[in-house]
Amino acid sequence: AAAAKMAALSGSGAPWRRGWLPALQFVRRGSKAVTRHWKAMHFQRQKLMAVTEYLAPRPAVPPRCLPPRKETLEEDNGYVRLLRRQVEEVFRDNRMIAICQYNSMPGEDMVMLRHYLRKHNIEVKFVLNEIVRPVLSQSKYKNLLPLFVARNILLVSREAKAKEMLRVLKGVPQINLLGACIHDTILSRQGVENFAKLPSLEAAQGQTVGALALLPSQTSSLLQRGSAHLTALLDQHIRRLQAGETGSPAEPAPAQSSGAH
Amino acid sequence: RPRSEPPLCPPGPGGVVVPRAGLKKYVMPPDYSGIVFPEKTKLKFMDKVPAVPKVRREPRQLRDIRGPSREATDFTQGQYGILALGGGYLHWGHFEMIRLTIGRNMDTKTMFAIWRVPAPSKPVTRKSLGHRMGGGKGPIDHYVTAVKSGRLVVEVGGRCEFGEVKPFLTQVAKKLPFPAVAISRDGLQQMRQEEEEKRLNNQNPWTFERVVTANMLGMRKYLSPYDLRLKGRYWGKFFLKHRV
């Protein structure tokens, strides 16, 4: 092949003789297409490979300068759903829900606390903030959200026994009351104390009934005041007459007084 | 990186944030429901010479190494496998190495392995040592199987994780005559996805494919007609992974 080329070049006139196809000449020289070693590429091919290389996209703002986008796990496993349902039930069923800060307590103290509170029908519930916060934010208890920060426990009960709860909690320094939601009313610590000082429902009802019934109870005495006054005056008069006339017969005087009625 | 406090409590003095434990996320155990074990879990013994040895000596036909593979590119029964990233010939020594290494390292009760390449059937001739050129074609020396890039060599499956299988699969992959990797089904899908994304978000307006199909600047004079199909990703038996 090389000899043919040399002959063509050294021949007379132009080196491109008729019938000499350059493509065939390229095929005869060198190795086959598939080789064990890395076959050297033609320079034009090398240039083509260099030109057609991959260029990665370069956005105007590099992604590391942007705030990191958190890939939220949308798995929502059944355990989380169960816990959320439990929290919703707690908020629905109980009348009084008190949120307390919980500092670590010794185990036996915790058991004793639970026991005392159980006697007053108050339950102690441990909740995880990451579950309670979404539940609350979608319910009507949005204003309780700032309380669910750091470790806390819930004291829940059906009746609102704030006085007993405060008494028990006073004896436990590790639990601090943050706030409460009693009968769908959000109260602060002060509000809970005030609520505890209030008389019980029956007493309050009795007081209200008494206050309302005060005026009607006076009505009958008001109406009878005139005749009662007269009766009293007459009685007094009779007694004076009796005291004055000890010897005279008492018949006409009582007859007179009974006739006067 | 430690999980930092969600933005409920601002960091304390000195920017110190005490990480707390949140809800324990229980990981579901993997689901091995759709797995069918073959009768023999170990790899079959491959013959050195086919049952009917070939009489006629075959031409070399190196095109069975060139370019992408058309068969055995996807997983069938197993979940993990060895993917060839280049072309080459596997002879009986390679087969034995694969069979013994995998057989030694896998647990026959929980895993199975299957061949994705046929037994050696292509005859390779060799002339005896020390002779000059000429004197006809040499006699058949041994048999090989041709493997193109993108083909699975073996598949492993069963009640196992990729982490258990990967060490010995990579050990095997390193010993093969062509570059190979151990991958899983997800890994293969991800690889293909990444290739596709790369192809789509390439900022270079000039691609090999475009230049070749339009024969820009007469480049086809320096390229092979097979480059229309290979599109610059293959050169000889090599697979150029970094190209477009």
Tab-separated table of C-alpha atoms in Angstrom, chain B:
chain	number	residue	atom	x	y	z
B	1	ARG	CA	-24.004	15.165	59.920
B	2	PRO	CA	-25.889	15.127	63.225
B	3	ARG	CA	-29.531	15.854	62.946
B	4	SER	CA	-29.929	19.443	64.204
B	5	GLU	CA	-32.783	20.801	66.222
B	6	PRO	CA	-35.779	21.811	64.159
B	7	PRO	CA	-36.387	25.569	64.289
B	8	LEU	CA	-38.328	25.473	67.553
B	9	CYS	CA	-35.604	26.356	70.046
B	10	PRO	CA	-33.025	28.902	68.932
B	11	PRO	CA	-29.463	27.791	69.581
B	12	GLY	CA	-28.142	28.546	73.045
B	13	PRO	CA	-25.100	30.623	73.927
B	14	GLY	CA	-22.212	29.978	71.627
B	15	GLY	CA	-24.538	28.575	68.967
B	16	VAL	CA	-24.736	25.296	70.820
B	17	VAL	CA	-27.716	23.177	69.895
B	18	VAL	CA	-28.390	20.056	71.885
B	19	PRO	CA	-29.767	17.451	69.498
B	20	ARG	CA	-32.663	15.473	70.836
B	21	ALA	CA	-33.935	12.127	69.806
B	22	GLY	CA	-37.174	12.300	67.876
B	23	LEU	CA	-39.603	9.579	66.970
B	24	LYS	CA	-37.931	6.292	66.201
B	25	LYS	CA	-38.513	5.417	62.595
B	26	TYR	CA	-38.864	1.713	62.261
B	27	VAL	CA	-37.496	0.379	58.992
B	28	MET	CA	-39.755	-2.171	57.366
B	29	PRO	CA	-37.999	-5.460	56.631
B	30	PRO	CA	-37.443	-6.012	52.908
B	31	ASP	CA	-40.184	-7.690	50.974
B	32	TYR	CA	-39.013	-10.925	49.373
B	33	SER	CA	-42.406	-12.030	48.161
B	34	GLY	CA	-41.912	-12.147	44.385
B	35	ILE	CA	-38.727	-14.220	44.387
B	36	VAL	CA	-38.693	-17.574	42.636
B	37	PHE	CA	-35.766	-19.846	43.371
B	38	PRO	CA	-34.490	-22.032	40.500
B	39	GLU	CA	-33.999	-25.753	41.129
B	40	LYS	CA	-30.217	-25.516	41.445
B	41	THR	CA	-29.133	-22.455	43.356
B	42	LYS	CA	-25.452	-22.780	42.477
B	43	LEU	CA	-23.965	-21.897	39.098
B	44	LYS	CA	-23.975	-24.649	36.526
B	45	PHE	CA	-20.657	-26.131	35.418
B	46	MET	CA	-19.719	-24.855	31.955
B	47	ASP	CA	-17.872	-27.167	29.568
B	48	LYS	CA	-14.525	-26.239	28.173
B	49	VAL	CA	-15.492	-27.642	24.791
B	50	PRO	CA	-19.074	-27.883	23.509
B	51	ALA	CA	-20.671	-31.328	23.299
B	52	VAL	CA	-20.233	-31.349	19.529
B	53	PRO	CA	-16.816	-29.798	18.935
B	54	LYS	CA	-16.535	-27.676	15.821
B	55	VAL	CA	-14.629	-29.089	12.905
B	56	ARG	CA	-14.565	-26.081	10.665
B	57	ARG	CA	-12.329	-23.269	11.880
B	58	GLU	CA	-14.259	-19.974	12.054
B	59	PRO	CA	-13.035	-16.527	11.032
B	60	ARG	CA	-12.255	-14.150	13.836
B	61	GLN	CA	-15.347	-11.891	13.508
B	62	LEU	CA	-14.396	-9.323	16.085
B	63	ARG	CA	-17.691	-7.560	15.487
B	64	ASP	CA	-19.173	-9.780	18.179
B	65	ILE	CA	-17.180	-7.679	20.682
B	66	ARG	CA	-17.839	-4.285	19.179
B	67	GLY	CA	-20.695	-2.011	20.190
B	68	PRO	CA	-23.546	-2.318	22.665
B	69	SER	CA	-25.122	-5.637	23.556
B	70	ARG	CA	-28.537	-6.572	22.236
B	71	GLU	CA	-29.233	-9.514	24.545
B	72	ALA	CA	-29.176	-10.048	28.328
B	73	THR	CA	-29.215	-6.334	29.083
B	74	ASP	CA	-31.935	-6.536	31.756
B	75	PHE	CA	-32.480	-8.564	34.882
B	76	THR	CA	-34.722	-11.610	34.722
B	77	GLN	CA	-34.786	-13.662	37.906
B	78	GLY	CA	-32.167	-12.193	40.159
B	79	GLN	CA	-31.828	-8.807	41.791
B	80	TYR	CA	-28.076	-8.204	41.560
B	81	GLY	CA	-25.576	-8.966	38.860
B	82	ILE	CA	-22.332	-8.188	37.091
B	83	LEU	CA	-22.625	-5.772	34.195
B	84	ALA	CA	-19.963	-5.745	31.494
B	85	LEU	CA	-18.757	-2.260	30.592
B	86	GLY	CA	-16.611	-3.330	27.722
B	87	GLY	CA	-16.380	-6.087	25.168
B	88	GLY	CA	-14.296	-9.219	25.503
B	89	TYR	CA	-14.066	-13.000	25.333
B	90	LEU	CA	-14.683	-15.240	28.315
B	91	HIS	CA	-12.916	-18.588	28.273
B	92	TRP	CA	-13.227	-21.607	30.510
B	93	GLY	CA	-10.803	-20.255	33.098
B	94	HIS	CA	-12.996	-17.197	33.619
B	95	PHE	CA	-16.074	-19.353	33.908
B	96	GLU	CA	-14.463	-21.526	36.535
B	97	MET	CA	-13.263	-18.509	38.459
B	98	ILE	CA	-16.741	-16.999	38.491
B	99	ARG	CA	-18.415	-20.272	39.406
B	100	LEU	CA	-16.051	-21.083	42.253
B	101	THR	CA	-15.837	-17.572	43.709
B	102	ILE	CA	-19.578	-17.085	43.742
B	103	GLY	CA	-20.195	-20.618	44.932
B	104	ARG	CA	-17.751	-20.141	47.777
B	105	ASN	CA	-19.141	-16.819	48.965
B	106	MET	CA	-22.847	-17.196	48.586
B	107	ASP	CA	-25.293	-18.854	50.944
B	108	THR	CA	-27.085	-21.610	49.051
B	109	LYS	CA	-30.070	-21.537	51.365
B	110	THR	CA	-30.919	-17.878	50.889
B	111	MET	CA	-29.353	-16.952	47.547
B	112	PHE	CA	-29.230	-18.297	44.027
B	113	ALA	CA	-27.119	-17.459	40.981
B	114	ILE	CA	-27.739	-17.935	37.279
B	115	TRP	CA	-25.596	-17.569	34.157
B	116	ARG	CA	-26.525	-14.937	31.632
B	117	VAL	CA	-23.851	-15.922	29.130
B	118	PRO	CA	-23.839	-19.180	27.130
B	119	ALA	CA	-21.111	-21.792	27.388
B	120	PRO	CA	-18.040	-21.220	25.218
B	121	SER	CA	-18.895	-22.053	21.647
B	122	LYS	CA	-16.708	-19.850	19.482
B	123	PRO	CA	-13.503	-21.653	18.486
B	124	VAL	CA	-10.244	-19.737	18.733
B	125	THR	CA	-7.250	-21.011	16.797
B	126	ARG	CA	-3.627	-20.701	17.792
B	127	LYS	CA	-0.527	-21.483	15.854
B	128	SER	CA	2.131	-23.400	17.712
B	129	LEU	CA	4.901	-21.344	19.230
B	130	GLY	CA	7.999	-20.477	17.349
B	131	HIS	CA	6.764	-20.871	13.791
B	132	ARG	CA	6.919	-18.299	11.054
B	133	MET	CA	3.925	-16.799	9.346
B	134	GLY	CA	2.198	-18.938	6.780
B	135	GLY	CA	1.321	-22.609	6.571
B	136	GLY	CA	-2.417	-22.132	6.854
B	137	LYS	CA	-4.695	-21.421	9.785
B	138	GLY	CA	-3.766	-22.953	13.089
B	139	PRO	CA	-5.770	-25.658	14.813
B	140	ILE	CA	-8.511	-24.867	17.327
B	141	ASP	CA	-6.987	-24.108	20.689
B	142	HIS	CA	-9.925	-23.311	22.920
B	143	TYR	CA	-13.473	-22.014	22.893
B	144	VAL	CA	-14.742	-18.642	24.107
B	145	THR	CA	-17.968	-16.686	24.488
B	146	ALA	CA	-18.185	-13.173	23.184
B	147	VAL	CA	-19.516	-10.524	25.547
B	148	LYS	CA	-20.462	-7.038	24.411
B	149	SER	CA	-20.704	-3.985	26.694
B	150	GLY	CA	-23.950	-3.590	28.567
B	151	ARG	CA	-24.495	-7.316	28.982
B	152	LEU	CA	-25.064	-9.105	32.261
B	153	VAL	CA	-22.672	-11.942	32.936
B	154	VAL	CA	-24.229	-13.521	36.053
B	155	GLU	CA	-27.269	-12.739	38.119
B	156	VAL	CA	-27.591	-13.309	41.827
B	157	GLY	CA	-30.819	-13.159	43.764
B	158	GLY	CA	-32.667	-14.414	46.793
B	159	ARG	CA	-33.334	-13.220	50.297
B	160	CYS	CA	-30.307	-11.006	50.501
B	161	GLU	CA	-29.269	-7.390	50.315
B	162	PHE	CA	-26.936	-5.739	47.870
B	163	GLY	CA	-24.427	-5.108	50.634
B	164	GLU	CA	-24.041	-8.815	51.261
B	165	VAL	CA	-23.562	-9.648	47.605
B	166	LYS	CA	-21.457	-6.703	46.476
B	167	PRO	CA	-18.061	-7.744	47.912
B	168	PHE	CA	-17.698	-11.009	46.060
B	169	LEU	CA	-19.357	-9.676	42.910
B	170	THR	CA	-16.828	-6.854	42.721
B	171	GLN	CA	-14.073	-9.364	43.426
B	172	VAL	CA	-15.240	-11.338	40.400
B	173	ALA	CA	-15.798	-8.219	38.291
B	174	LYS	CA	-12.229	-7.082	38.781
B	175	LYS	CA	-10.882	-10.356	37.457
B	176	LEU	CA	-12.824	-10.318	34.211
B	177	PRO	CA	-10.997	-9.462	30.979
B	178	PHE	CA	-13.214	-6.435	30.377
B	179	PRO	CA	-14.240	-3.680	32.822
B	180	ALA	CA	-17.261	-4.780	34.853
B	181	VAL	CA	-19.255	-3.635	37.874
B	182	ALA	CA	-21.558	-5.239	40.360
B	183	ILE	CA	-25.010	-3.620	40.221
B	184	SER	CA	-28.535	-4.098	41.419
B	185	ARG	CA	-31.797	-3.505	39.600
B	186	ASP	CA	-32.108	-0.038	41.095
B	187	GLY	CA	-28.503	0.731	40.275
B	188	LEU	CA	-28.998	-0.176	36.641
B	189	GLN	CA	-32.143	1.893	36.380
B	190	GLN	CA	-30.376	4.828	37.985
B	191	MET	CA	-27.433	4.456	35.606
B	192	ARG	CA	-29.730	4.560	32.603
B	193	GLN	CA	-31.612	7.517	34.033
B	194	GLU	CA	-28.392	9.422	34.595
B	195	GLU	CA	-27.275	8.722	31.045
B	196	GLU	CA	-30.573	10.001	29.760
B	197	GLU	CA	-30.390	13.138	31.896
B	198	LYS	CA	-26.850	13.762	30.749
B	199	ARG	CA	-27.948	13.438	27.173
B	200	LEU	CA	-30.787	15.865	27.716
B	201	ASN	CA	-29.029	18.550	29.728
B	202	ASN	CA	-25.863	18.580	27.635
B	203	GLN	CA	-24.983	22.220	27.051
B	204	ASN	CA	-22.767	21.474	24.092
B	205	PRO	CA	-24.731	22.163	20.905
B	206	TRP	CA	-22.372	19.922	18.926
B	207	THR	CA	-22.870	16.242	19.548
B	208	PHE	CA	-21.116	13.364	17.843
B	209	GLU	CA	-24.430	12.008	16.635
B	210	ARG	CA	-25.378	15.287	15.048
B	211	VAL	CA	-22.037	15.710	13.328
B	212	VAL	CA	-22.041	12.188	11.962
B	213	THR	CA	-25.609	12.090	10.725
B	214	ALA	CA	-25.185	15.410	8.927
B	215	ASN	CA	-21.623	14.618	7.844
B	216	MET	CA	-20.473	18.027	8.980
B	217	LEU	CA	-17.058	19.110	7.629
B	218	GLY	CA	-16.842	15.771	5.867
B	219	MET	CA	-16.049	13.989	9.123
B	220	ARG	CA	-17.359	10.685	7.814
B	221	LYS	CA	-14.139	10.397	5.847
B	222	TYR	CA	-12.362	9.788	9.138
B	223	LEU	CA	-15.106	7.800	10.790
B	224	SER	CA	-16.435	4.339	10.263
B	225	PRO	CA	-19.960	3.693	8.960
B	226	TYR	CA	-20.548	1.919	12.249
B	227	ASP	CA	-20.089	5.219	14.055
B	228	LEU	CA	-23.577	6.161	12.910
B	229	ARG	CA	-24.842	3.495	15.246
B	230	LEU	CA	-22.163	3.662	17.928
B	231	LYS	CA	-22.379	7.484	18.186
B	232	GLY	CA	-18.959	8.000	19.624
B	233	ARG	CA	-19.614	6.023	22.820
B	234	TYR	CA	-17.729	2.923	21.631
B	235	TRP	CA	-14.218	2.645	20.236
B	236	GLY	CA	-13.171	-0.831	19.304
B	237	LYS	CA	-14.082	-3.050	22.201
B	238	PHE	CA	-14.022	-0.185	24.699
B	239	PHE	CA	-17.059	1.551	26.068
B	240	LEU	CA	-16.479	5.238	26.778
B	241	LYS	CA	-18.640	5.864	29.794
B	242	HIS	CA	-17.868	9.542	30.108
B	243	ARG	CA	-19.066	10.400	26.602
B	244	VAL	CA	-22.399	12.216	26.305
